[in-house]
């Protein structure tokens, strides 16, 4: 079970009480649950013999590392359009787009699993958080139906993209938003998937297997002094919108006030948090599933060490905590993803999860020879 993490999706989280940023809608949550169940029932009823082909390529100019090393030594997230103080990105981009196409006995394409690592937050600032939108993967699905027919089903598998978004800071604001980003990205990736379809090669489908484990990973620690500072922020700014500064500057009152309620929940968590990890094999294709908003570096690592050449990686899978999972180098910086409560786990968490799913993959290979 995997979340694409669309920023403008419906209120599907099962939260009982309203918060500063979320209003629960039980009717919608129930509706989504029934729709998910219907998908499984329909899939079972429509089972048919199929074959598969796969292809992958690197796609550039769509996704970008959102954190940057600056001339003054700081590491900043999205530091501004054409900022002359940017030195280079902080992190490694995973540009790989891969697709596993399925075909019926008549050789007609039925659908595809598509894997790409980028945040689903491409809806323009004018509509962000005010309208529902399936973002760029929804546009991809619509575009591919135009080519392969109305029954073609594209399933998006969002890769490790905790530090990746769509902002090309080398452009000016007006140049970048000349076309709505989610439309531009969706159409571009649909074109790239069409290109992969023309190049796809058959893969072996006989061996199928999977393993899933729950690993408890240590929670980070926070001092009583820090907690007291967050309490003072709440007293000083009863309305969090009154506090100056934002998430880009974690030392600002605004950032601390917005983090405060999450910190109070964080300190009540157990010392270890359960994270569900999974490896799947469909013939010559390997799938890895980890928890949290994981840095792209880990997706690259898992694919590079995979026992099969064609692999897909999914973050935010199978529950677990939805916190950010940065690399060790990010800890100690002022990056949003490395601050409590955005980041809840110890610095080794991403490495533990990546090595665990790779070990599961080896076990599956032995059992499905």
mmCIF file of C-alpha atoms in Angstrom:
data_model
loop_
_atom_site.group_PDB
_atom_site.id
_atom_site.type_symbol
_atom_site.label_atom_id
_atom_site.label_comp_id
_atom_site.label_asym_id
_atom_site.label_seq_id
_atom_site.Cartn_x
_atom_site.Cartn_y
_atom_site.Cartn_z
ATOM 1 C CA UNK A 1 0.000 0.000 0.000
ATOM 2 C CA UNK A 2 1.675 3.171 -1.183
ATOM 3 C CA UNK A 3 0.876 6.892 -0.950
ATOM 4 C CA UNK A 4 1.853 9.192 -3.820
ATOM 5 C CA UNK A 5 1.695 12.051 -1.255
ATOM 6 C CA UNK A 6 -0.370 14.420 -3.393
ATOM 7 C CA UNK A 7 -0.435 17.753 -1.543
ATOM 8 C CA UNK A 8 -3.869 18.650 -2.942
ATOM 9 C CA UNK A 9 -5.620 15.349 -2.336
ATOM 10 C CA UNK A 10 -8.748 15.022 -0.231
ATOM 11 C CA UNK A 11 -8.674 14.860 3.609
ATOM 12 C CA UNK A 12 -8.148 11.101 3.723
ATOM 13 C CA UNK A 13 -6.184 10.962 6.996
ATOM 14 C CA UNK A 14 -8.120 9.338 9.816
ATOM 15 C CA UNK A 15 -7.666 12.160 12.335
ATOM 16 C CA UNK A 16 -10.511 12.583 14.804
ATOM 17 C CA UNK A 17 -9.913 16.170 15.888
ATOM 18 C CA UNK A 18 -9.241 19.316 13.826
ATOM 19 C CA UNK A 19 -5.718 20.728 13.929
ATOM 20 C CA UNK A 20 -4.125 23.997 12.825
ATOM 21 C CA UNK A 21 -3.778 22.684 9.263
ATOM 22 C CA UNK A 22 -6.311 19.865 8.925
ATOM 23 C CA UNK A 23 -10.066 19.472 9.205
ATOM 24 C CA UNK A 24 -11.249 15.832 9.188
ATOM 25 C CA UNK A 25 -14.163 14.827 6.953
ATOM 26 C CA UNK A 26 -15.314 11.365 8.135
ATOM 27 C CA UNK A 27 -17.680 10.945 5.193
ATOM 28 C CA UNK A 28 -14.834 11.443 2.724
ATOM 29 C CA UNK A 29 -12.530 9.099 4.639
ATOM 30 C CA UNK A 30 -15.198 6.378 4.557
ATOM 31 C CA UNK A 31 -15.773 6.985 0.845
ATOM 32 C CA UNK A 32 -12.063 6.618 0.042
ATOM 33 C CA UNK A 33 -11.882 3.379 2.020
ATOM 34 C CA UNK A 34 -14.771 1.904 0.038
ATOM 35 C CA UNK A 35 -13.215 3.006 -3.261
ATOM 36 C CA UNK A 36 -9.920 1.326 -2.365
ATOM 37 C CA UNK A 37 -11.797 -1.846 -1.510
ATOM 38 C CA UNK A 38 -13.694 -1.664 -4.807
ATOM 39 C CA UNK A 39 -10.382 -1.446 -6.678
ATOM 40 C CA UNK A 40 -9.263 -4.733 -5.177
ATOM 41 C CA UNK A 41 -12.578 -6.422 -5.965
ATOM 42 C CA UNK A 42 -12.603 -5.164 -9.554
ATOM 43 C CA UNK A 43 -8.986 -6.229 -10.076
ATOM 44 C CA UNK A 44 -9.815 -9.744 -8.889
ATOM 45 C CA UNK A 45 -12.908 -9.933 -11.107
ATOM 46 C CA UNK A 46 -10.915 -8.786 -14.144
ATOM 47 C CA UNK A 47 -7.994 -11.202 -13.762
ATOM 48 C CA UNK A 48 -6.609 -12.314 -17.117
ATOM 49 C CA UNK A 49 -3.505 -13.881 -18.584
ATOM 50 C CA UNK A 50 -0.843 -11.289 -19.270
ATOM 51 C CA UNK A 51 2.781 -10.763 -20.219
ATOM 52 C CA UNK A 52 5.061 -7.894 -19.305
ATOM 53 C CA UNK A 53 7.755 -5.687 -20.753
ATOM 54 C CA UNK A 54 9.973 -3.180 -18.976
ATOM 55 C CA UNK A 55 12.095 -0.169 -19.785
ATOM 56 C CA UNK A 56 13.845 2.657 -17.955
ATOM 57 C CA UNK A 57 15.677 5.878 -18.750
ATOM 58 C CA UNK A 58 17.022 8.971 -17.024
ATOM 59 C CA UNK A 59 14.825 12.053 -17.393
ATOM 60 C CA UNK A 60 16.255 15.485 -16.655
ATOM 61 C CA UNK A 61 14.735 18.949 -16.383
ATOM 62 C CA UNK A 62 11.692 17.723 -14.427
ATOM 63 C CA UNK A 63 12.863 16.981 -10.883
ATOM 64 C CA UNK A 64 15.394 18.872 -8.774
ATOM 65 C CA UNK A 65 17.089 18.525 -5.404
ATOM 66 C CA UNK A 66 15.378 21.216 -3.336
ATOM 67 C CA UNK A 67 18.231 21.822 -0.864
ATOM 68 C CA UNK A 68 21.307 23.858 -1.750
ATOM 69 C CA UNK A 69 24.754 24.678 -0.438
ATOM 70 C CA UNK A 70 25.106 28.450 -0.143
ATOM 71 C CA UNK A 71 28.165 30.705 -0.317
ATOM 72 C CA UNK A 72 27.807 31.614 3.369
ATOM 73 C CA UNK A 73 28.077 27.930 4.345
ATOM 74 C CA UNK A 74 24.408 27.334 5.085
ATOM 75 C CA UNK A 75 22.243 24.591 3.570
ATOM 76 C CA UNK A 76 18.871 26.026 2.531
ATOM 77 C CA UNK A 77 15.668 24.600 1.074
ATOM 78 C CA UNK A 78 14.386 26.382 -2.072
ATOM 79 C CA UNK A 79 16.540 29.516 -1.509
ATOM 80 C CA UNK A 80 14.920 31.582 -4.250
ATOM 81 C CA UNK A 81 14.721 32.016 -8.006
ATOM 82 C CA UNK A 82 18.102 32.571 -9.692
ATOM 83 C CA UNK A 83 19.754 33.152 -6.323
ATOM 84 C CA UNK A 84 23.399 34.112 -7.061
ATOM 85 C CA UNK A 85 24.529 32.715 -3.680
ATOM 86 C CA UNK A 86 23.706 29.107 -4.627
ATOM 87 C CA UNK A 87 26.808 26.926 -5.014
ATOM 88 C CA UNK A 88 25.330 23.501 -5.774
ATOM 89 C CA UNK A 89 22.561 21.086 -4.737
ATOM 90 C CA UNK A 90 22.903 19.314 -1.389
ATOM 91 C CA UNK A 91 22.075 15.695 -2.189
ATOM 92 C CA UNK A 92 21.974 13.353 -5.178
ATOM 93 C CA UNK A 93 19.113 13.417 -7.667
ATOM 94 C CA UNK A 94 17.574 10.164 -8.859
ATOM 95 C CA UNK A 95 16.415 10.975 -12.430
ATOM 96 C CA UNK A 96 15.373 7.421 -13.361
ATOM 97 C CA UNK A 97 11.922 6.896 -14.888
ATOM 98 C CA UNK A 98 10.945 3.239 -15.212
ATOM 99 C CA UNK A 99 7.821 1.509 -16.470
ATOM 100 C CA UNK A 100 6.550 -2.063 -16.279
ATOM 101 C CA UNK A 101 3.959 -2.557 -19.032
ATOM 102 C CA UNK A 102 1.376 -5.344 -18.969
ATOM 103 C CA UNK A 103 -0.199 -6.833 -22.095
ATOM 104 C CA UNK A 104 -3.236 -9.028 -22.641
ATOM 105 C CA UNK A 105 -3.276 -12.159 -24.797
ATOM 106 C CA UNK A 106 -4.147 -9.961 -27.772
ATOM 107 C CA UNK A 107 -0.889 -8.032 -27.186
ATOM 108 C CA UNK A 108 -2.917 -4.918 -26.343
ATOM 109 C CA UNK A 109 -1.444 -2.914 -23.432
ATOM 110 C CA UNK A 110 -3.558 -3.206 -20.278
ATOM 111 C CA UNK A 111 -1.675 -0.810 -18.052
ATOM 112 C CA UNK A 112 1.645 0.074 -16.489
ATOM 113 C CA UNK A 113 3.414 0.621 -13.206
ATOM 114 C CA UNK A 114 5.444 3.818 -13.508
ATOM 115 C CA UNK A 115 8.186 4.750 -11.038
ATOM 116 C CA UNK A 116 9.603 8.269 -10.654
ATOM 117 C CA UNK A 117 10.928 10.175 -7.642
ATOM 118 C CA UNK A 118 9.385 13.628 -7.187
ATOM 119 C CA UNK A 119 7.080 15.344 -4.698
ATOM 120 C CA UNK A 120 3.451 15.659 -5.779
ATOM 121 C CA UNK A 121 3.276 19.363 -4.971
ATOM 122 C CA UNK A 122 3.216 20.841 -8.466
ATOM 123 C CA UNK A 123 -0.128 22.642 -8.277
ATOM 124 C CA UNK A 124 0.511 26.377 -8.653
ATOM 125 C CA UNK A 125 0.623 28.700 -5.666
ATOM 126 C CA UNK A 126 -2.643 30.308 -6.783
ATOM 127 C CA UNK A 127 -4.604 27.089 -6.253
ATOM 128 C CA UNK A 128 -2.420 25.264 -3.707
ATOM 129 C CA UNK A 129 -4.459 23.964 -0.767
ATOM 130 C CA UNK A 130 -7.686 25.502 -2.098
ATOM 131 C CA UNK A 131 -8.660 22.925 -4.748
ATOM 132 C CA UNK A 132 -8.417 19.158 -5.023
ATOM 133 C CA UNK A 133 -6.032 17.892 -7.694
ATOM 134 C CA UNK A 134 -4.344 14.575 -8.496
ATOM 135 C CA UNK A 135 -1.240 16.539 -9.553
ATOM 136 C CA UNK A 136 1.162 15.433 -12.277
ATOM 137 C CA UNK A 137 0.439 11.699 -12.056
ATOM 138 C CA UNK A 138 -3.253 12.403 -12.742
ATOM 139 C CA UNK A 139 -2.269 14.278 -15.901
ATOM 140 C CA UNK A 140 0.037 11.397 -16.888
ATOM 141 C CA UNK A 141 -2.831 8.934 -16.550
ATOM 142 C CA UNK A 142 -5.137 11.080 -18.694
ATOM 143 C CA UNK A 143 -2.489 11.575 -21.362
ATOM 144 C CA UNK A 144 -1.617 7.864 -21.589
ATOM 145 C CA UNK A 145 -5.288 6.950 -22.032
ATOM 146 C CA UNK A 146 -5.269 9.128 -25.157
ATOM 147 C CA UNK A 147 -2.588 6.838 -26.592
ATOM 148 C CA UNK A 148 -3.453 3.401 -25.234
ATOM 149 C CA UNK A 149 -7.223 3.656 -24.827
ATOM 150 C CA UNK A 150 -9.694 4.562 -22.069
ATOM 151 C CA UNK A 151 -9.223 1.232 -20.239
ATOM 152 C CA UNK A 152 -5.459 1.659 -19.857
ATOM 153 C CA UNK A 153 -4.561 1.905 -16.151
ATOM 154 C CA UNK A 154 -1.424 3.706 -15.013
ATOM 155 C CA UNK A 155 -0.370 3.165 -11.409
ATOM 156 C CA UNK A 156 2.134 5.699 -10.116
ATOM 157 C CA UNK A 157 4.855 4.411 -7.790
ATOM 158 C CA UNK A 158 6.474 7.493 -6.258
ATOM 159 C CA UNK A 159 10.141 6.920 -5.488
ATOM 160 C CA UNK A 160 12.312 8.289 -2.697
ATOM 161 C CA UNK A 161 11.789 12.045 -3.027
ATOM 162 C CA UNK A 162 11.859 13.567 0.450
ATOM 163 C CA UNK A 163 14.379 16.114 -0.824
ATOM 164 C CA UNK A 164 13.138 16.409 -4.429
ATOM 165 C CA UNK A 165 10.589 18.743 -5.987
ATOM 166 C CA UNK A 166 9.824 20.375 -9.345
ATOM 167 C CA UNK A 167 11.323 23.843 -8.828
ATOM 168 C CA UNK A 168 13.993 24.778 -11.378
ATOM 169 C CA UNK A 169 15.584 27.696 -9.532
ATOM 170 C CA UNK A 170 17.786 28.533 -12.520
ATOM 171 C CA UNK A 171 14.686 30.090 -14.115
ATOM 172 C CA UNK A 172 12.835 33.259 -13.184
ATOM 173 C CA UNK A 173 9.474 33.021 -11.409
ATOM 174 C CA UNK A 174 7.536 34.195 -14.488
ATOM 175 C CA UNK A 175 9.444 31.864 -16.803
ATOM 176 C CA UNK A 176 8.865 28.855 -14.563
ATOM 177 C CA UNK A 177 5.132 29.495 -14.159
ATOM 178 C CA UNK A 178 4.493 30.308 -17.834
ATOM 179 C CA UNK A 179 2.620 26.977 -17.862
ATOM 180 C CA UNK A 180 1.061 25.360 -14.794
ATOM 181 C CA UNK A 181 3.795 23.046 -13.466
ATOM 182 C CA UNK A 182 1.582 20.005 -12.858
ATOM 183 C CA UNK A 183 0.364 20.159 -16.467
ATOM 184 C CA UNK A 184 3.861 20.623 -17.857
ATOM 185 C CA UNK A 185 5.359 17.833 -15.739
ATOM 186 C CA UNK A 186 2.477 15.415 -16.355
ATOM 187 C CA UNK A 187 2.609 15.860 -20.129
ATOM 188 C CA UNK A 188 6.401 15.591 -20.232
ATOM 189 C CA UNK A 189 6.481 12.388 -18.203
ATOM 190 C CA UNK A 190 3.635 10.912 -20.291
ATOM 191 C CA UNK A 191 5.737 11.552 -23.405
ATOM 192 C CA UNK A 192 8.701 9.855 -21.755
ATOM 193 C CA UNK A 193 6.548 6.830 -20.821
ATOM 194 C CA UNK A 194 5.400 6.572 -24.442
ATOM 195 C CA UNK A 195 9.050 6.505 -25.443
ATOM 196 C CA UNK A 196 9.698 3.733 -22.916
ATOM 197 C CA UNK A 197 6.782 1.750 -24.358
ATOM 198 C CA UNK A 198 8.452 1.756 -27.769
ATOM 199 C CA UNK A 199 11.715 0.519 -26.215
ATOM 200 C CA UNK A 200 10.360 -1.950 -23.644
ATOM 201 C CA UNK A 201 11.798 -5.465 -23.601
ATOM 202 C CA UNK A 202 10.020 -8.633 -22.376
ATOM 203 C CA UNK A 203 10.875 -9.734 -18.839
ATOM 204 C CA UNK A 204 10.641 -13.167 -17.235
ATOM 205 C CA UNK A 205 7.404 -13.548 -15.275
ATOM 206 C CA UNK A 206 7.507 -17.058 -13.796
ATOM 207 C CA UNK A 207 8.979 -16.282 -10.373
ATOM 208 C CA UNK A 208 6.819 -14.252 -8.004
ATOM 209 C CA UNK A 209 7.494 -13.664 -4.326
ATOM 210 C CA UNK A 210 7.496 -11.163 -1.506
ATOM 211 C CA UNK A 211 8.514 -10.519 2.077
ATOM 212 C CA UNK A 212 7.504 -7.885 4.610
ATOM 213 C CA UNK A 213 8.903 -7.138 8.058
ATOM 214 C CA UNK A 214 8.327 -4.558 10.774
ATOM 215 C CA UNK A 215 11.535 -3.032 12.111
ATOM 216 C CA UNK A 216 11.575 -0.866 15.227
ATOM 217 C CA UNK A 217 13.888 2.116 14.805
ATOM 218 C CA UNK A 218 15.017 4.413 17.621
ATOM 219 C CA UNK A 219 13.366 7.783 18.016
ATOM 220 C CA UNK A 220 15.483 10.932 18.239
ATOM 221 C CA UNK A 221 15.885 12.675 21.583
ATOM 222 C CA UNK A 222 15.010 16.283 22.421
ATOM 223 C CA UNK A 223 16.110 18.160 25.536
ATOM 224 C CA UNK A 224 13.746 19.582 28.145
ATOM 225 C CA UNK A 225 15.200 23.036 27.429
ATOM 226 C CA UNK A 226 14.135 22.782 23.788
ATOM 227 C CA UNK A 227 10.638 21.640 24.754
ATOM 228 C CA UNK A 228 10.315 24.613 27.125
ATOM 229 C CA UNK A 229 11.274 26.957 24.290
ATOM 230 C CA UNK A 230 8.453 25.570 22.143
ATOM 231 C CA UNK A 231 6.051 26.070 25.051
ATOM 232 C CA UNK A 232 7.116 29.710 25.260
ATOM 233 C CA UNK A 233 6.405 30.112 21.546
ATOM 234 C CA UNK A 234 2.839 28.868 22.036
ATOM 235 C CA UNK A 235 2.317 31.294 24.923
ATOM 236 C CA UNK A 236 3.791 34.180 22.941
ATOM 237 C CA UNK A 237 1.827 33.442 19.758
ATOM 238 C CA UNK A 238 -1.571 31.822 20.503
ATOM 239 C CA UNK A 239 -2.287 32.137 16.783
ATOM 240 C CA UNK A 240 0.627 30.452 14.911
ATOM 241 C CA UNK A 241 0.045 32.691 11.893
ATOM 242 C CA UNK A 242 1.106 35.690 13.980
ATOM 243 C CA UNK A 243 4.642 34.385 14.467
ATOM 244 C CA UNK A 244 7.165 35.856 11.988
ATOM 245 C CA UNK A 245 9.238 33.593 9.727
ATOM 246 C CA UNK A 246 8.592 30.249 8.041
ATOM 247 C CA UNK A 247 9.865 26.683 7.674
ATOM 248 C CA UNK A 248 12.802 27.867 5.546
ATOM 249 C CA UNK A 249 14.375 29.372 8.675
ATOM 250 C CA UNK A 250 14.008 26.885 11.548
ATOM 251 C CA UNK A 251 15.466 29.380 14.028
ATOM 252 C CA UNK A 252 12.652 31.886 13.432
ATOM 253 C CA UNK A 253 9.707 32.249 15.807
ATOM 254 C CA UNK A 254 7.358 31.331 12.953
ATOM 255 C CA UNK A 255 9.109 28.039 12.311
ATOM 256 C CA UNK A 256 9.260 27.125 16.002
ATOM 257 C CA UNK A 257 5.598 28.017 16.565
ATOM 258 C CA UNK A 258 4.486 25.919 13.618
ATOM 259 C CA UNK A 259 6.547 23.001 14.878
ATOM 260 C CA UNK A 260 5.432 23.320 18.486
ATOM 261 C CA UNK A 261 2.306 21.130 18.488
ATOM 262 C CA UNK A 262 4.169 18.420 16.587
ATOM 263 C CA UNK A 263 6.990 18.524 19.120
ATOM 264 C CA UNK A 264 4.521 18.066 21.990
ATOM 265 C CA UNK A 265 3.151 14.953 20.259
ATOM 266 C CA UNK A 266 6.680 13.769 19.434
ATOM 267 C CA UNK A 267 7.812 13.618 23.072
ATOM 268 C CA UNK A 268 4.896 11.304 23.897
ATOM 269 C CA UNK A 269 5.949 8.734 21.297
ATOM 270 C CA UNK A 270 7.612 5.457 22.345
ATOM 271 C CA UNK A 271 11.410 5.203 22.269
ATOM 272 C CA UNK A 272 11.226 3.077 19.113
ATOM 273 C CA UNK A 273 8.878 3.481 16.145
ATOM 274 C CA UNK A 274 7.689 0.539 13.997
ATOM 275 C CA UNK A 275 8.529 0.902 10.285
ATOM 276 C CA UNK A 276 7.141 -1.605 7.783
ATOM 277 C CA UNK A 277 9.587 -2.669 5.067
ATOM 278 C CA UNK A 278 8.875 -4.811 2.026
ATOM 279 C CA UNK A 279 10.513 -6.417 -0.995
ATOM 280 C CA UNK A 280 8.592 -7.927 -3.901
ATOM 281 C CA UNK A 281 9.628 -9.848 -6.982
ATOM 282 C CA UNK A 282 7.583 -10.059 -10.165
ATOM 283 C CA UNK A 283 9.752 -12.130 -12.474
ATOM 284 C CA UNK A 284 12.675 -10.020 -13.577
ATOM 285 C CA UNK A 285 11.446 -6.939 -11.703
ATOM 286 C CA UNK A 286 12.188 -6.030 -8.102
ATOM 287 C CA UNK A 287 10.146 -3.666 -5.891
ATOM 288 C CA UNK A 288 11.359 -2.094 -2.660
ATOM 289 C CA UNK A 289 9.008 -0.349 -0.242
ATOM 290 C CA UNK A 290 10.100 1.791 2.710
ATOM 291 C CA UNK A 291 8.385 4.156 5.145
ATOM 292 C CA UNK A 292 8.564 7.905 5.453
ATOM 293 C CA UNK A 293 9.566 10.684 3.082
ATOM 294 C CA UNK A 294 12.948 9.244 2.256
ATOM 295 C CA UNK A 295 15.850 11.112 0.660
ATOM 296 C CA UNK A 296 16.580 10.250 -2.983
ATOM 297 C CA UNK A 297 20.059 8.997 -2.020
ATOM 298 C CA UNK A 298 18.457 5.888 -0.494
ATOM 299 C CA UNK A 299 16.435 5.116 -3.623
ATOM 300 C CA UNK A 300 19.640 5.216 -5.660
ATOM 301 C CA UNK A 301 21.391 3.007 -3.113
ATOM 302 C CA UNK A 302 18.662 0.348 -3.182
ATOM 303 C CA UNK A 303 18.586 0.196 -6.972
ATOM 304 C CA UNK A 304 22.366 0.092 -7.286
ATOM 305 C CA UNK A 305 22.573 -2.864 -4.871
ATOM 306 C CA UNK A 306 19.547 -4.740 -6.193
ATOM 307 C CA UNK A 307 20.101 -8.362 -7.320
ATOM 308 C CA UNK A 308 17.996 -7.653 -10.425
ATOM 309 C CA UNK A 309 18.774 -4.934 -12.996
ATOM 310 C CA UNK A 310 15.184 -3.636 -13.197
ATOM 311 C CA UNK A 311 14.011 -2.267 -9.856
ATOM 312 C CA UNK A 312 11.412 0.146 -8.525
ATOM 313 C CA UNK A 313 11.390 1.898 -5.155
ATOM 314 C CA UNK A 314 8.408 3.275 -3.236
ATOM 315 C CA UNK A 315 8.493 5.576 -0.211
ATOM 316 C CA UNK A 316 5.588 6.235 2.191
ATOM 317 C CA UNK A 317 4.522 2.589 1.935
ATOM 318 C CA UNK A 318 2.614 0.244 4.243
ATOM 319 C CA UNK A 319 1.986 2.724 7.020
ATOM 320 C CA UNK A 320 4.775 3.415 9.467
ATOM 321 C CA UNK A 321 5.559 6.976 10.461
ATOM 322 C CA UNK A 322 5.363 9.512 7.639
ATOM 323 C CA UNK A 323 8.347 11.518 8.895
ATOM 324 C CA UNK A 324 11.281 12.615 6.764
ATOM 325 C CA UNK A 325 14.244 10.230 6.517
ATOM 326 C CA UNK A 326 17.333 12.276 5.598
ATOM 327 C CA UNK A 327 20.932 11.190 5.048
ATOM 328 C CA UNK A 328 23.410 11.497 7.908
ATOM 329 C CA UNK A 329 24.897 14.609 6.307
ATOM 330 C CA UNK A 330 21.599 16.496 6.690
ATOM 331 C CA UNK A 331 21.570 16.177 10.469
ATOM 332 C CA UNK A 332 23.158 19.165 12.133
ATOM 333 C CA UNK A 333 21.969 21.494 9.368
ATOM 334 C CA UNK A 334 18.974 23.814 9.634
ATOM 335 C CA UNK A 335 17.079 21.923 6.916
ATOM 336 C CA UNK A 336 13.350 21.522 7.462
ATOM 337 C CA UNK A 337 13.533 17.767 6.810
ATOM 338 C CA UNK A 338 16.150 17.302 9.552
ATOM 339 C CA UNK A 339 14.244 19.150 12.295
ATOM 340 C CA UNK A 340 12.080 17.543 14.968
ATOM 341 C CA UNK A 341 9.200 16.685 14.482
ATOM 342 C CA UNK A 342 9.586 16.567 10.668
ATOM 343 C CA UNK A 343 12.394 14.082 11.312
ATOM 344 C CA UNK A 344 11.629 11.648 14.119
ATOM 345 C CA UNK A 345 14.178 8.863 13.663
ATOM 346 C CA UNK A 346 17.899 8.565 14.428
ATOM 347 C CA UNK A 347 20.350 9.458 11.602
ATOM 348 C CA UNK A 348 20.940 5.784 10.754
ATOM 349 C CA UNK A 349 17.255 5.131 9.998
ATOM 350 C CA UNK A 350 17.453 5.388 6.201
ATOM 351 C CA UNK A 351 20.475 3.108 6.041
ATOM 352 C CA UNK A 352 18.807 0.551 8.303
ATOM 353 C CA UNK A 353 15.694 0.469 6.113
ATOM 354 C CA UNK A 354 17.603 0.290 2.817
ATOM 355 C CA UNK A 355 19.864 -2.552 3.968
ATOM 356 C CA UNK A 356 16.890 -4.426 5.417
ATOM 357 C CA UNK A 357 14.881 -4.477 2.168
ATOM 358 C CA UNK A 358 17.983 -5.502 0.223
ATOM 359 C CA UNK A 359 18.409 -8.429 2.592
ATOM 360 C CA UNK A 360 14.757 -9.357 2.043
ATOM 361 C CA UNK A 361 15.419 -9.260 -1.697
ATOM 362 C CA UNK A 362 18.272 -11.756 -1.339
ATOM 363 C CA UNK A 363 16.015 -14.116 0.607
ATOM 364 C CA UNK A 364 13.328 -13.888 -2.081
ATOM 365 C CA UNK A 365 15.888 -14.634 -4.789
ATOM 366 C CA UNK A 366 16.886 -17.828 -2.961
ATOM 367 C CA UNK A 367 13.281 -18.915 -2.497
ATOM 368 C CA UNK A 368 12.180 -18.178 -6.087
ATOM 369 C CA UNK A 369 15.071 -19.719 -8.018
#
